[in-house]
Amino acid sequence: QTGELKEIRKYLKENQIYQKSSPYYGKFNGKNIIMIQAESLNTFPLGLEVKGEEVTPNINKLIKTSHYYPNTYLQIGHGNTSDAEFVANNSVYPMAERGIYKQYPTNDYLSLAKVLKGEGYSTSATHGNKPDFWNRELAYPKQGYQAFYHINHSKLKRDEIIGMGISDESIFKQMVNIYKEDKKPFYSFIVSLTNHRPFEMPKDYQFMNLPDSLTGTPTGNYLQSIRYFDQALGIYIDLLKKENIWDDTIFIVYGDHYGLLPKDKSEVKKLLNVTFEEKSRFNIPLIIHHPKQKTGETHDIVGSQMDIYPTLTSLLGIDRPLVQFGKPLDIERKGYVGFAYETTRYSFYSDDYDYIASHDGIFSSGKCINNETKKPVNVNACQKGYNKVLKDTEISSFLLKNNLLPQVFPQQ
Ligand code: GP9
């Protein structure tokens, strides 16, 4: 393995874009981090209005004073929600047939919580479901979370259950009380849950006044459920402000994966006039609010869940880990997202070209689209992007299988 590690080290050194290259490097050193992985949140409901009513008024308001990355894409594998967690917190492809938390729960990682723990942060993960779902209980300590607040945890009250667990509103409120006692700075990672399929909210929690055409349809239910999450998030942000936590905190919200299914695409188109083809289905929002930020900036760069970790650590002034396949988003560069699972493996989207791999696995059988003209071009234009996803997934796979992530740059 020494030879392979040497080669990987060389490849990463030549190809990584480092945290230090961000204009924000170190600007928010020592600030708290609250990161919300929003269950089933796609980009399309943001900014959408139905009968003149916003679906996500609180998220829309947050975007007005945050950095917003509307062209961000999911990178989940077979671990679905849990793989989104893994990718955002590790910047590594989730190369595991059973999902990372089930297949490699006790590997050694260079995850965000682990690195922050080393920097003196208190770290926790929160999820309103059972601790063994997606094998989180076993996997979280190796991810670096000192505490895991779940439905059976003594510090969390089961005061409101909706769908699969404690409601988002209750979780958010209870976490604010926990922050008051936590050693500062803290990293709180919350995996929201209420907005889960089948999205059927109890009557009292259906806040939108939907037209009859939408009421009771999968699309209408999804909008009601998103609206609930949005409201809970708004309450949470107000509480963080009231308790003077907001100004000392980097606040991140991103979606884990799509909510509605491919079978719903014609309904979505018919009822909302929204395109829900593959590319929009994989499109999840990413919002990063800097402490005391007063104006919003929208960045059109193509990004991915694995860009979250490098972007955050760049804000904190932490130039680690060095094994990362994503990049800080706030630098001048071409955007890129590679896929290992959800679409055909080795497809990618980028600012210039999209490559849709073919099922036969032969590069030249895939489709290369020029994103300016939206027309197919000679597949060779996609060769560089294809080589990248091929190499990055191969390295991710090798390092995970052999539990070698911390060995690549052992001084870290
Ligand atoms: C379960 C929750 C949902 O704990 O995270 O996971 P999903 O079904 O969306 O993968």
Coordinates of C-alpha atoms and ligand atoms in Angstrom, one line a residue:
Q1 CA 0.0 0.0 0.0
T2 CA 3.0 2.4 0.4
G3 CA 3.3 2.8 -3.3
E4 CA -0.4 3.5 -3.8
L5 CA -0.4 6.0 -0.9
K6 CA 2.5 7.8 -2.4
E7 CA 0.7 8.1 -5.8
I8 CA -2.5 9.3 -4.1
R9 CA -0.6 11.9 -2.1
K10 CA 1.0 13.2 -5.3
Y11 CA -2.4 13.3 -7.1
L12 CA -4.1 15.1 -4.2
K13 CA -1.3 17.6 -3.8
E14 CA -1.5 18.5 -7.5
N15 CA -5.2 18.6 -7.8
Q16 CA -6.7 20.0 -4.6
I17 CA -7.8 23.5 -4.1
Y18 CA -6.9 24.5 -0.6
Q19 CA -8.8 26.3 2.0
K20 CA -6.1 29.1 2.1
S21 CA -7.1 30.2 -1.4
S22 CA -10.5 31.5 -0.1
P23 CA -10.8 35.2 0.4
Y24 CA -12.6 34.4 3.6
Y25 CA -9.8 32.2 5.0
G26 CA -9.8 32.5 8.8
K27 CA -12.3 35.4 8.9
F28 CA -14.6 33.5 11.3
N29 CA -12.0 31.7 13.3
G30 CA -13.4 30.2 16.5
K31 CA -17.1 30.9 15.7
N32 CA -19.8 28.3 16.5
I33 CA -21.2 26.2 13.7
I34 CA -24.8 25.1 13.3
M35 CA -25.3 22.9 10.3
I36 CA -28.8 21.8 9.3
Q37 CA -29.1 18.9 6.9
A38 CA -32.6 19.4 5.7
E39 CA -34.5 16.1 5.0
S40 CA -35.8 15.9 1.4
L41 CA -35.2 19.6 0.6
N42 CA -34.9 20.3 -3.1
T43 CA -34.1 23.7 -4.6
F44 CA -37.3 24.2 -6.5
P45 CA -39.7 25.1 -3.6
L46 CA -37.4 28.0 -2.6
G47 CA -38.7 31.3 -4.0
L48 CA -41.8 29.4 -5.3
E49 CA -45.2 31.0 -4.7
V50 CA -48.6 29.2 -4.9
K51 CA -51.6 31.4 -5.1
G52 CA -49.4 34.4 -4.1
E53 CA -48.1 32.6 -1.0
E54 CA -44.4 31.8 -0.5
V55 CA -43.7 28.1 0.2
T56 CA -40.5 29.0 2.1
P57 CA -40.8 32.5 3.5
N58 CA -38.2 32.0 6.2
I59 CA -35.6 30.4 4.0
N60 CA -36.2 33.1 1.4
K61 CA -35.6 35.7 4.1
L62 CA -32.4 33.9 5.3
I63 CA -31.1 33.9 1.7
K64 CA -31.4 37.7 1.6
T65 CA -28.6 38.0 4.2
S66 CA -26.6 34.8 3.3
H67 CA -24.3 33.3 0.7
Y68 CA -26.6 31.2 -1.4
Y69 CA -25.5 28.5 -3.8
P70 CA -28.6 27.5 -5.9
N71 CA -26.6 25.2 -8.3
T72 CA -25.6 22.6 -5.7
Y73 CA -26.2 18.9 -6.2
L74 CA -26.6 15.8 -4.0
Q75 CA -23.9 13.1 -4.0
I76 CA -25.7 10.3 -2.0
G77 CA -25.0 6.6 -2.3
H78 CA -26.9 3.7 -1.0
G79 CA -26.9 5.2 2.5
N80 CA -29.2 7.9 1.3
T81 CA -29.7 10.5 4.1
S82 CA -26.7 9.1 6.0
D83 CA -24.4 9.3 3.0
A84 CA -25.4 12.9 2.5
E85 CA -24.2 13.5 6.1
F86 CA -21.0 11.6 5.4
V87 CA -20.2 13.5 2.2
A88 CA -20.9 17.0 3.6
N89 CA -18.8 16.2 6.7
N90 CA -15.9 14.4 5.0
S91 CA -15.7 15.6 1.4
V92 CA -15.1 12.0 0.2
Y93 CA -17.3 10.0 -2.2
P94 CA -19.6 7.6 -0.4
M95 CA -18.2 4.4 -2.0
A96 CA -20.0 1.7 -0.1
E97 CA -22.7 -0.7 -1.3
R98 CA -24.5 -0.6 2.0
G99 CA -23.8 3.1 2.7
I100 CA -20.8 4.4 4.6
Y101 CA -22.3 4.2 8.2
K102 CA -23.3 0.6 7.7
Q103 CA -20.2 -0.6 5.8
Y104 CA -17.4 1.4 7.4
P105 CA -18.8 2.7 10.7
T106 CA -15.6 2.3 12.7
N107 CA -13.0 3.4 10.2
D108 CA -10.8 6.4 11.1
Y109 CA -12.0 9.6 9.5
L110 CA -10.9 13.2 9.1
S111 CA -14.4 14.5 9.4
L112 CA -15.5 18.0 10.3
A113 CA -16.5 17.2 13.9
K114 CA -13.2 15.2 14.5
V115 CA -11.1 18.1 13.3
L116 CA -13.1 20.7 15.3
K117 CA -12.9 18.6 18.4
G118 CA -9.2 18.8 18.0
E119 CA -9.5 22.6 17.8
G120 CA -11.3 22.7 21.2
Y121 CA -14.9 22.7 19.9
S122 CA -17.7 20.7 21.6
T123 CA -19.4 18.6 18.9
S124 CA -22.8 17.0 18.7
A125 CA -25.1 15.5 16.2
T126 CA -28.9 15.5 16.6
H127 CA -31.7 13.5 14.9
G128 CA -35.2 12.9 16.2
N129 CA -35.3 9.2 15.3
K130 CA -33.9 6.1 16.9
P131 CA -30.1 6.0 17.4
D132 CA -29.6 2.8 15.4
F133 CA -31.3 4.1 12.2
W134 CA -28.6 4.1 9.5
N135 CA -26.3 2.7 12.2
R136 CA -25.6 6.2 13.4
E137 CA -25.0 5.2 17.0
L138 CA -22.0 3.1 16.0
A139 CA -20.8 5.5 13.3
Y140 CA -21.0 8.9 15.1
P141 CA -18.2 8.5 17.6
K142 CA -15.8 7.9 14.7
Q143 CA -17.1 10.9 13.0
G144 CA -16.1 12.9 16.0
Y145 CA -19.4 13.7 17.7
Q146 CA -19.0 13.9 21.4
A147 CA -22.8 13.8 21.9
F148 CA -25.6 12.3 19.9
Y149 CA -29.1 13.6 20.7
H150 CA -31.7 11.2 19.5
I151 CA -35.2 10.1 20.4
N152 CA -34.1 8.0 23.4
H153 CA -31.6 10.6 24.8
S154 CA -32.3 11.7 28.4
K155 CA -31.7 15.4 27.5
L156 CA -34.4 15.4 24.7
K157 CA -38.1 15.4 25.5
R158 CA -40.4 13.5 23.2
D159 CA -42.9 16.3 23.6
E160 CA -44.1 16.4 20.0
I161 CA -43.9 13.4 17.6
I162 CA -44.7 13.9 13.9
G163 CA -44.1 11.1 11.4
M164 CA -40.8 9.4 12.0
G165 CA -39.8 11.1 15.3
I166 CA -39.5 14.2 17.4
S167 CA -40.7 17.2 15.3
D168 CA -38.2 19.6 13.8
E169 CA -39.7 22.5 15.8
S170 CA -39.3 20.7 19.1
I171 CA -35.7 19.6 18.2
F172 CA -34.7 23.1 17.2
K173 CA -36.1 24.6 20.5
Q174 CA -34.6 21.9 22.7
M175 CA -31.2 22.4 21.0
V176 CA -31.1 26.1 21.8
N177 CA -31.4 25.1 25.5
I178 CA -28.5 22.7 25.1
Y179 CA -26.3 25.3 23.4
K180 CA -26.7 27.5 26.5
E181 CA -25.0 24.9 28.6
D182 CA -22.5 23.7 25.9
K183 CA -18.8 24.7 26.1
K184 CA -18.1 27.2 23.4
P185 CA -17.3 27.2 20.6
F186 CA -19.6 24.4 19.5
Y187 CA -20.4 22.5 16.4
S188 CA -24.0 21.3 16.2
F189 CA -25.0 19.1 13.3
I190 CA -28.8 18.6 13.0
V191 CA -30.4 16.2 10.7
S192 CA -34.0 17.3 10.3
L193 CA -36.7 14.7 9.9
T194 CA -40.3 15.9 9.8
N195 CA -40.2 16.5 6.0
H196 CA -40.0 12.8 5.2
R197 CA -41.9 10.8 2.7
P198 CA -45.0 10.4 2.5
F199 CA -45.1 14.1 3.6
E200 CA -48.5 13.8 5.0
M201 CA -48.7 16.5 7.7
P202 CA -51.4 16.4 10.4
K203 CA -54.2 18.9 9.6
D204 CA -53.1 21.4 12.2
Y205 CA -49.7 21.6 10.6
Q206 CA -50.8 22.2 7.1
F207 CA -50.1 25.9 7.0
M208 CA -50.5 26.6 3.3
N209 CA -53.7 27.6 1.7
L210 CA -53.4 25.3 -1.4
P211 CA -55.8 25.3 -4.3
D212 CA -58.0 22.2 -4.7
S213 CA -55.9 20.9 -7.6
L214 CA -52.9 20.5 -5.2
T215 CA -54.7 19.4 -2.0
G216 CA -54.0 15.8 -1.1
T217 CA -51.6 15.2 -4.1
P218 CA -48.0 14.1 -3.5
T219 CA -46.9 17.5 -4.8
G220 CA -49.3 19.4 -2.5
N221 CA -48.4 17.2 0.5
Y222 CA -44.7 17.9 -0.2
L223 CA -45.3 21.7 -0.3
Q224 CA -47.2 21.6 3.1
S225 CA -44.4 19.6 4.6
I226 CA -41.7 21.9 3.3
R227 CA -43.7 24.9 4.6
Y228 CA -43.7 23.2 8.1
F229 CA -39.9 22.8 8.0
D230 CA -39.6 26.4 6.9
Q231 CA -41.7 27.6 9.8
A232 CA -39.7 25.5 12.3
L233 CA -36.5 26.9 10.9
G234 CA -37.8 30.5 11.2
I235 CA -38.7 29.9 14.9
Y236 CA -35.3 28.4 15.5
I237 CA -33.4 31.4 13.9
D238 CA -35.5 33.9 16.0
L239 CA -34.6 31.9 19.2
L240 CA -30.9 31.9 18.3
K241 CA -31.1 35.6 17.9
K242 CA -33.0 36.1 21.2
E243 CA -30.4 34.0 23.0
N244 CA -27.5 36.0 21.5
I245 CA -26.1 32.9 19.7
W246 CA -26.8 34.0 16.1
D247 CA -24.1 36.6 15.8
D248 CA -21.4 34.2 16.9
T249 CA -22.4 31.4 14.7
I250 CA -21.9 30.3 11.1
F251 CA -25.3 28.9 10.1
I252 CA -25.6 26.4 7.2
V253 CA -28.7 24.8 5.7
Y254 CA -28.5 22.3 2.8
G255 CA -30.8 19.6 1.4
D256 CA -29.8 15.9 1.7
H257 CA -31.7 14.5 -1.4
Y258 CA -34.9 14.8 -3.4
G259 CA -38.3 14.4 -1.8
L260 CA -40.7 13.8 -4.6
L261 CA -39.9 10.9 -6.9
P262 CA -39.2 10.5 -10.6
K263 CA -42.8 9.2 -11.0
D264 CA -44.1 12.6 -9.7
K265 CA -42.4 14.6 -12.4
S266 CA -45.4 15.0 -14.7
E267 CA -47.6 16.0 -11.8
V268 CA -45.1 18.6 -10.6
K269 CA -44.9 20.0 -14.1
K270 CA -48.7 20.0 -14.5
L271 CA -49.5 21.5 -11.1
L272 CA -46.6 23.9 -10.5
N273 CA -45.2 24.3 -14.0
V274 CA -41.8 23.3 -12.5
T275 CA -39.4 21.0 -14.3
F276 CA -38.5 18.0 -12.2
E277 CA -36.2 16.0 -14.6
E278 CA -33.1 14.4 -13.3
K279 CA -30.9 17.5 -13.0
S280 CA -33.5 19.4 -11.1
R281 CA -34.3 16.4 -8.9
F282 CA -30.6 16.2 -7.9
N283 CA -30.5 19.9 -7.2
I284 CA -30.4 20.8 -3.5
P285 CA -30.0 24.2 -2.0
L286 CA -27.0 25.3 0.1
I287 CA -27.2 28.4 2.2
I288 CA -24.3 29.7 4.4
H289 CA -24.9 32.6 6.7
H290 CA -21.7 34.3 7.9
P291 CA -21.8 35.8 11.4
K292 CA -23.2 39.4 11.3
Q293 CA -23.8 39.1 7.5
K294 CA -26.3 41.7 6.4
T295 CA -26.5 41.4 2.7
G296 CA -27.1 38.3 0.5
E297 CA -24.9 37.0 -2.3
T298 CA -26.0 34.4 -4.8
H299 CA -23.3 32.3 -6.4
D300 CA -24.2 30.5 -9.6
I301 CA -21.1 28.2 -9.5
V302 CA -21.9 24.5 -9.8
G303 CA -21.2 22.9 -6.4
S304 CA -21.8 19.7 -4.5
Q305 CA -22.3 18.4 -1.0
M306 CA -18.6 17.7 -0.8
D307 CA -17.8 21.4 -1.1
I308 CA -19.4 22.1 2.2
Y309 CA -16.6 20.9 4.4
P310 CA -13.8 22.8 2.6
T311 CA -15.9 25.9 2.4
L312 CA -16.6 25.9 6.1
T313 CA -13.1 25.1 7.2
S314 CA -11.8 27.9 5.0
L315 CA -14.1 30.3 6.9
L316 CA -12.6 29.0 10.2
G317 CA -9.0 29.2 8.9
I318 CA -8.4 25.5 9.2
D319 CA -6.4 24.1 6.2
R320 CA -7.5 20.5 6.8
P321 CA -8.1 17.8 6.0
L322 CA -5.9 17.4 2.9
V323 CA -7.9 14.4 1.7
Q324 CA -10.8 16.3 0.2
F325 CA -12.5 15.9 -3.2
G326 CA -14.6 19.1 -2.8
K327 CA -13.3 22.7 -2.8
P328 CA -14.0 25.9 -1.0
L329 CA -16.8 27.6 -3.0
D330 CA -15.8 31.2 -2.5
I331 CA -12.9 31.2 -5.0
E332 CA -12.7 31.9 -8.7
R333 CA -12.8 28.5 -10.3
K334 CA -14.9 26.3 -12.5
G335 CA -17.7 24.5 -10.6
Y336 CA -18.0 20.7 -10.8
V337 CA -19.9 17.9 -9.2
G338 CA -19.1 14.2 -9.9
F339 CA -21.5 11.3 -9.3
A340 CA -20.7 7.9 -8.0
Y341 CA -24.2 6.5 -7.5
E342 CA -27.4 8.4 -7.8
T343 CA -27.2 8.9 -11.5
T344 CA -25.2 6.6 -13.8
R345 CA -21.7 6.3 -12.2
Y346 CA -19.1 8.7 -13.6
S347 CA -21.6 11.3 -14.8
F348 CA -20.8 14.9 -13.8
Y349 CA -22.2 18.4 -14.1
S350 CA -20.0 21.4 -14.4
D351 CA -20.1 25.1 -15.3
D352 CA -19.1 24.3 -18.9
Y353 CA -20.2 20.8 -19.7
D354 CA -22.5 18.0 -18.3
Y355 CA -21.6 14.4 -19.0
I356 CA -24.2 11.8 -18.8
A357 CA -22.5 8.4 -18.6
S358 CA -23.9 5.5 -20.5
H359 CA -24.9 2.2 -18.8
D360 CA -22.3 0.2 -20.7
G361 CA -19.5 2.1 -18.9
I362 CA -17.8 3.1 -22.1
F363 CA -16.7 6.8 -22.1
S364 CA -17.4 7.4 -25.7
S365 CA -21.0 6.1 -25.4
G366 CA -21.9 8.8 -22.9
K367 CA -23.4 12.2 -23.8
C368 CA -21.5 15.5 -23.4
I369 CA -23.6 18.7 -23.3
N370 CA -22.3 22.2 -23.7
N371 CA -24.0 24.2 -21.0
E372 CA -24.0 27.4 -22.9
T373 CA -25.7 26.2 -26.0
K374 CA -27.5 23.3 -24.2
K375 CA -26.5 21.1 -27.2
P376 CA -24.6 17.8 -27.4
V377 CA -21.0 18.2 -28.4
N378 CA -18.1 15.8 -29.2
V379 CA -17.7 13.6 -26.1
N380 CA -14.0 14.4 -26.0
A381 CA -14.9 17.8 -24.5
C382 CA -15.9 15.9 -21.3
Q383 CA -12.8 13.7 -21.1
K384 CA -11.1 15.8 -18.4
G385 CA -14.2 15.9 -16.1
Y386 CA -14.7 12.2 -16.6
N387 CA -11.1 11.4 -15.7
K388 CA -11.6 13.3 -12.5
V389 CA -14.7 11.5 -11.3
L390 CA -13.2 8.2 -12.2
K391 CA -9.9 8.9 -10.3
D392 CA -11.6 10.6 -7.3
T393 CA -14.1 7.8 -6.8
E394 CA -11.4 5.2 -7.2
I395 CA -9.2 6.8 -4.6
S396 CA -12.2 7.3 -2.2
S397 CA -13.0 3.6 -2.6
F398 CA -9.4 2.5 -2.0
L399 CA -9.0 4.7 1.1
L400 CA -12.3 3.6 2.6
K401 CA -11.8 -0.1 1.9
N402 CA -8.4 -0.1 3.5
N403 CA -9.2 2.4 6.3
L404 CA -6.4 4.7 5.2
L405 CA -7.8 8.2 5.2
P406 CA -5.6 9.5 8.0
Q407 CA -2.5 7.8 6.6
V408 CA -2.4 9.8 3.4
F409 CA -0.9 12.9 5.1
P410 CA 0.1 11.3 8.5
Q411 CA 1.3 14.6 9.9
Q412 CA -2.4 15.7 10.0
Ligands
GP9_1 C1 -33.9 8.2 9.2 C2 -33.9 9.4 8.4 C3 -34.4 9.2 7.0 O1 -33.3 8.3 10.4 O2 -32.6 10.0 8.4 O3 -33.5 8.6 6.1 P1 -33.9 8.4 4.6 O4 -35.0 7.4 4.5 O5 -34.3 9.7 4.0 O6 -32.6 7.9 4.0

